Amino acid sequence: MTIRTHAAFAPTTMLLLACALSALVAAACGGASKPGHRERIVYEAGDGAATNIFTMDPTTGATTQLTRTQTFDGNPGWSPDRRRIVFTSDRANAKDNHIYVMDADGANATAVTSAPDTSDWSPKFSPDSKRIVYASRSAGDGNYRLLLIDADGSNPRELTGPYTFAEFPAWTPDGKEVYFAGIAKGKNDLDIYSVDPANGEVVTRISTPGGDLCPHFSRDGKYLTYATSVSGDEKNVDLFRHEVSSSDTTGASDERLTNSGGFDDYANASPDDKQYVFVSERDSDFELYLMDRDGSNPRRLTNTPGMRENVPDW
């Protein structure tokens, strides 16, 4: 099977499949909010030359550009209090990606990782804001791992790995587990796993015949959305919803949310759990869409020919 990843840090031996190359990036929303930021969606958008971070008001469609790099700023995620955004950037060294944190308005960007010959991406704040989990690939052995670091950039430690590939970790809303998509050593397709940060225990959560990626939780923690290739067709990637309490890991009992015939990916729940924002190329261009929580009433949020929207976090 082939894998679709972010071009800025994809291994050259892998093809793109479905999460992002911007593909396809969930911090829980809670606590006190900074005025004007509670309902905004943060996302990345690129024109093929540069990728930057934007926010959008999903009610009005008004957008604000937060970064203005000439290379790559992407993979954004809100902090639980909505006052900060964690993201990936190669601004310090075009060869490597590292993790940064900035204010909700784009000011005061500060690096929290900086290891040489290492690329870091897919960062997410823990629900208590004290830690950041992210995926990392060392140029030394070419393996992928999940790492934890304190929110101020101190105390980095390995959470799990090595994997042939890993990306987009998502905290459970209670902060007790991290779900992620990975290719385990000796396997050739993506499955979704969980890891317990307290003891390092890894559990297989979803393993369908296709490549399973981009896990995200509903705000109440009852459901997990993910993307997978269906019917053996890697050009047909759709979104599914999994009941977290279910013991089924095959996907057979999961609810299909989209069926557009192309790429639908990276669904993130609204603060009230009534809608999902997601990425789709159903209109021949990667744009942001909204749908109701049962997959009905899909509608387009962005319309930017020549730009590729991705990795939305609400």
PDB file of N, CA and C in Angstrom, residues 247-284:
ATOM      1  N   SER A 247     -15.391  -2.849  21.096  1.00  0.00           N
ATOM      2  CA  SER A 247     -14.217  -3.730  21.069  1.00  0.00           C
ATOM      3  C   SER A 247     -13.837  -4.141  19.652  1.00  0.00           C
ATOM      4  N   ASP A 248     -14.630  -3.732  18.665  1.00  0.00           N
ATOM      5  CA  ASP A 248     -14.358  -4.086  17.267  1.00  0.00           C
ATOM      6  C   ASP A 248     -13.198  -3.252  16.734  1.00  0.00           C
ATOM      7  N   THR A 249     -12.147  -3.913  16.273  1.00  0.00           N
ATOM      8  CA  THR A 249     -11.002  -3.199  15.697  1.00  0.00           C
ATOM      9  C   THR A 249     -10.965  -3.289  14.178  1.00  0.00           C
ATOM     10  N   THR A 250     -11.933  -3.983  13.569  1.00  0.00           N
ATOM     11  CA  THR A 250     -11.903  -4.239  12.122  1.00  0.00           C
ATOM     12  C   THR A 250     -12.533  -3.135  11.300  1.00  0.00           C
ATOM     13  N   GLY A 251     -13.276  -2.237  11.944  1.00  0.00           N
ATOM     14  CA  GLY A 251     -13.996  -1.187  11.235  1.00  0.00           C
ATOM     15  C   GLY A 251     -15.360  -1.614  10.731  1.00  0.00           C
ATOM     16  N   ALA A 252     -15.706  -2.896  10.900  1.00  0.00           N
ATOM     17  CA  ALA A 252     -16.966  -3.415  10.351  1.00  0.00           C
ATOM     18  C   ALA A 252     -18.186  -2.719  10.940  1.00  0.00           C
ATOM     19  N   SER A 253     -18.100  -2.314  12.202  1.00  0.00           N
ATOM     20  CA  SER A 253     -19.245  -1.685  12.853  1.00  0.00           C
ATOM     21  C   SER A 253     -19.191  -0.168  12.821  1.00  0.00           C
ATOM     22  N   ASP A 254     -18.197   0.402  12.157  1.00  0.00           N
ATOM     23  CA  ASP A 254     -18.030   1.850  12.160  1.00  0.00           C
ATOM     24  C   ASP A 254     -18.943   2.520  11.142  1.00  0.00           C
ATOM     25  N   GLU A 255     -19.342   3.738  11.454  1.00  0.00           N
ATOM     26  CA  GLU A 255     -20.277   4.492  10.615  1.00  0.00           C
ATOM     27  C   GLU A 255     -19.514   5.270   9.548  1.00  0.00           C
ATOM     28  N   ARG A 256     -19.907   5.073   8.305  1.00  0.00           N
ATOM     29  CA  ARG A 256     -19.274   5.813   7.210  1.00  0.00           C
ATOM     30  C   ARG A 256     -19.886   7.202   7.110  1.00  0.00           C
ATOM     31  N   LEU A 257     -19.047   8.231   7.155  1.00  0.00           N
ATOM     32  CA  LEU A 257     -19.523   9.608   7.137  1.00  0.00           C
ATOM     33  C   LEU A 257     -19.479  10.233   5.753  1.00  0.00           C
ATOM     34  N   THR A 258     -18.539   9.826   4.901  1.00  0.00           N
ATOM     35  CA  THR A 258     -18.433  10.405   3.557  1.00  0.00           C
ATOM     36  C   THR A 258     -18.317   9.302   2.514  1.00  0.00           C
ATOM     37  N   ASN A 259     -18.694   9.647   1.294  1.00  0.00           N
ATOM     38  CA  ASN A 259     -18.612   8.702   0.179  1.00  0.00           C
ATOM     39  C   ASN A 259     -18.558   9.495  -1.123  1.00  0.00           C
ATOM     40  N   SER A 260     -17.485  10.261  -1.269  1.00  0.00           N
ATOM     41  CA  SER A 260     -17.415  11.190  -2.401  1.00  0.00           C
ATOM     42  C   SER A 260     -16.648  10.646  -3.590  1.00  0.00           C
ATOM     43  N   GLY A 261     -15.978   9.503  -3.435  1.00  0.00           N
ATOM     44  CA  GLY A 261     -15.234   8.944  -4.550  1.00  0.00           C
ATOM     45  C   GLY A 261     -13.813   9.462  -4.670  1.00  0.00           C
ATOM     46  N   GLY A 262     -13.407  10.404  -3.835  1.00  0.00           N
ATOM     47  CA  GLY A 262     -12.047  10.929  -3.855  1.00  0.00           C
ATOM     48  C   GLY A 262     -11.466  10.925  -2.459  1.00  0.00           C
ATOM     49  N   PHE A 263     -10.730  11.972  -2.115  1.00  0.00           N
ATOM     50  CA  PHE A 263     -10.129  12.092  -0.791  1.00  0.00           C
ATOM     51  C   PHE A 263     -11.015  12.937   0.124  1.00  0.00           C
ATOM     52  N   ASP A 264     -11.451  12.346   1.216  1.00  0.00           N
ATOM     53  CA  ASP A 264     -12.059  13.061   2.339  1.00  0.00           C
ATOM     54  C   ASP A 264     -11.228  12.700   3.557  1.00  0.00           C
ATOM     55  N   ASP A 265     -10.805  13.688   4.327  1.00  0.00           N
ATOM     56  CA  ASP A 265      -9.820  13.402   5.354  1.00  0.00           C
ATOM     57  C   ASP A 265      -9.887  14.399   6.493  1.00  0.00           C
ATOM     58  N   TYR A 266      -9.268  14.033   7.595  1.00  0.00           N
ATOM     59  CA  TYR A 266      -8.948  14.916   8.708  1.00  0.00           C
ATOM     60  C   TYR A 266     -10.166  15.613   9.303  1.00  0.00           C
ATOM     61  N   ALA A 267     -11.117  14.826   9.782  1.00  0.00           N
ATOM     62  CA  ALA A 267     -12.323  15.391  10.387  1.00  0.00           C
ATOM     63  C   ALA A 267     -12.068  15.786  11.835  1.00  0.00           C
ATOM     64  N   ASN A 268     -12.429  17.003  12.189  1.00  0.00           N
ATOM     65  CA  ASN A 268     -12.279  17.512  13.544  1.00  0.00           C
ATOM     66  C   ASN A 268     -13.610  18.057  14.034  1.00  0.00           C
ATOM     67  N   ALA A 269     -14.004  17.707  15.254  1.00  0.00           N
ATOM     68  CA  ALA A 269     -15.314  18.062  15.781  1.00  0.00           C
ATOM     69  C   ALA A 269     -15.397  19.528  16.185  1.00  0.00           C
ATOM     70  N   SER A 270     -16.585  20.098  16.026  1.00  0.00           N
ATOM     71  CA  SER A 270     -16.858  21.448  16.499  1.00  0.00           C
ATOM     72  C   SER A 270     -16.909  21.456  18.028  1.00  0.00           C
ATOM     73  N   PRO A 271     -16.812  22.618  18.647  1.00  0.00           N
ATOM     74  CA  PRO A 271     -16.828  22.676  20.113  1.00  0.00           C
ATOM     75  C   PRO A 271     -18.076  22.079  20.747  1.00  0.00           C
ATOM     76  N   ASP A 272     -19.223  22.062  20.012  1.00  0.00           N
ATOM     77  CA  ASP A 272     -20.449  21.480  20.574  1.00  0.00           C
ATOM     78  C   ASP A 272     -20.713  20.068  20.062  1.00  0.00           C
ATOM     79  N   ASP A 273     -19.745  19.482  19.322  1.00  0.00           N
ATOM     80  CA  ASP A 273     -19.852  18.121  18.791  1.00  0.00           C
ATOM     81  C   ASP A 273     -20.980  17.947  17.774  1.00  0.00           C
ATOM     82  N   LYS A 274     -21.525  19.023  17.234  1.00  0.00           N
ATOM     83  CA  LYS A 274     -22.634  18.904  16.291  1.00  0.00           C
ATOM     84  C   LYS A 274     -22.186  18.846  14.835  1.00  0.00           C
ATOM     85  N   GLN A 275     -20.936  19.248  14.568  1.00  0.00           N
ATOM     86  CA  GLN A 275     -20.439  19.290  13.197  1.00  0.00           C
ATOM     87  C   GLN A 275     -18.997  18.791  13.154  1.00  0.00           C
ATOM     88  N   TYR A 276     -18.545  18.505  11.935  1.00  0.00           N
ATOM     89  CA  TYR A 276     -17.134  18.224  11.685  1.00  0.00           C
ATOM     90  C   TYR A 276     -16.639  19.164  10.598  1.00  0.00           C
ATOM     91  N   VAL A 277     -15.434  19.695  10.771  1.00  0.00           N
ATOM     92  CA  VAL A 277     -14.710  20.308   9.679  1.00  0.00           C
ATOM     93  C   VAL A 277     -13.795  19.238   9.115  1.00  0.00           C
ATOM     94  N   PHE A 278     -13.659  19.189   7.791  1.00  0.00           N
ATOM     95  CA  PHE A 278     -12.815  18.176   7.174  1.00  0.00           C
ATOM     96  C   PHE A 278     -12.247  18.691   5.860  1.00  0.00           C
ATOM     97  N   VAL A 279     -11.317  17.921   5.311  1.00  0.00           N
ATOM     98  CA  VAL A 279     -10.663  18.266   4.054  1.00  0.00           C
ATOM     99  C   VAL A 279     -11.219  17.372   2.955  1.00  0.00           C
ATOM    100  N   SER A 280     -11.480  17.934   1.781  1.00  0.00           N
ATOM    101  CA  SER A 280     -11.969  17.126   0.668  1.00  0.00           C
ATOM    102  C   SER A 280     -11.472  17.692  -0.650  1.00  0.00           C
ATOM    103  N   GLU A 281     -11.260  16.784  -1.611  1.00  0.00           N
ATOM    104  CA  GLU A 281     -10.932  17.208  -2.971  1.00  0.00           C
ATOM    105  C   GLU A 281     -12.095  16.900  -3.913  1.00  0.00           C
ATOM    106  N   ARG A 282     -13.292  16.781  -3.404  1.00  0.00           N
ATOM    107  CA  ARG A 282     -14.449  16.403  -4.215  1.00  0.00           C
ATOM    108  C   ARG A 282     -14.741  17.378  -5.330  1.00  0.00           C
ATOM    109  N   ASP A 283     -14.285  18.600  -5.206  1.00  0.00           N
ATOM    110  CA  ASP A 283     -14.469  19.588  -6.271  1.00  0.00           C
ATOM    111  C   ASP A 283     -13.152  19.895  -6.987  1.00  0.00           C
ATOM    112  N   SER A 284     -12.282  18.857  -7.036  1.00  0.00           N
ATOM    113  CA  SER A 284     -11.011  18.924  -7.790  1.00  0.00           C
ATOM    114  C   SER A 284      -9.983  19.850  -7.180  1.00  0.00           C
TER     115      SER A 284
END
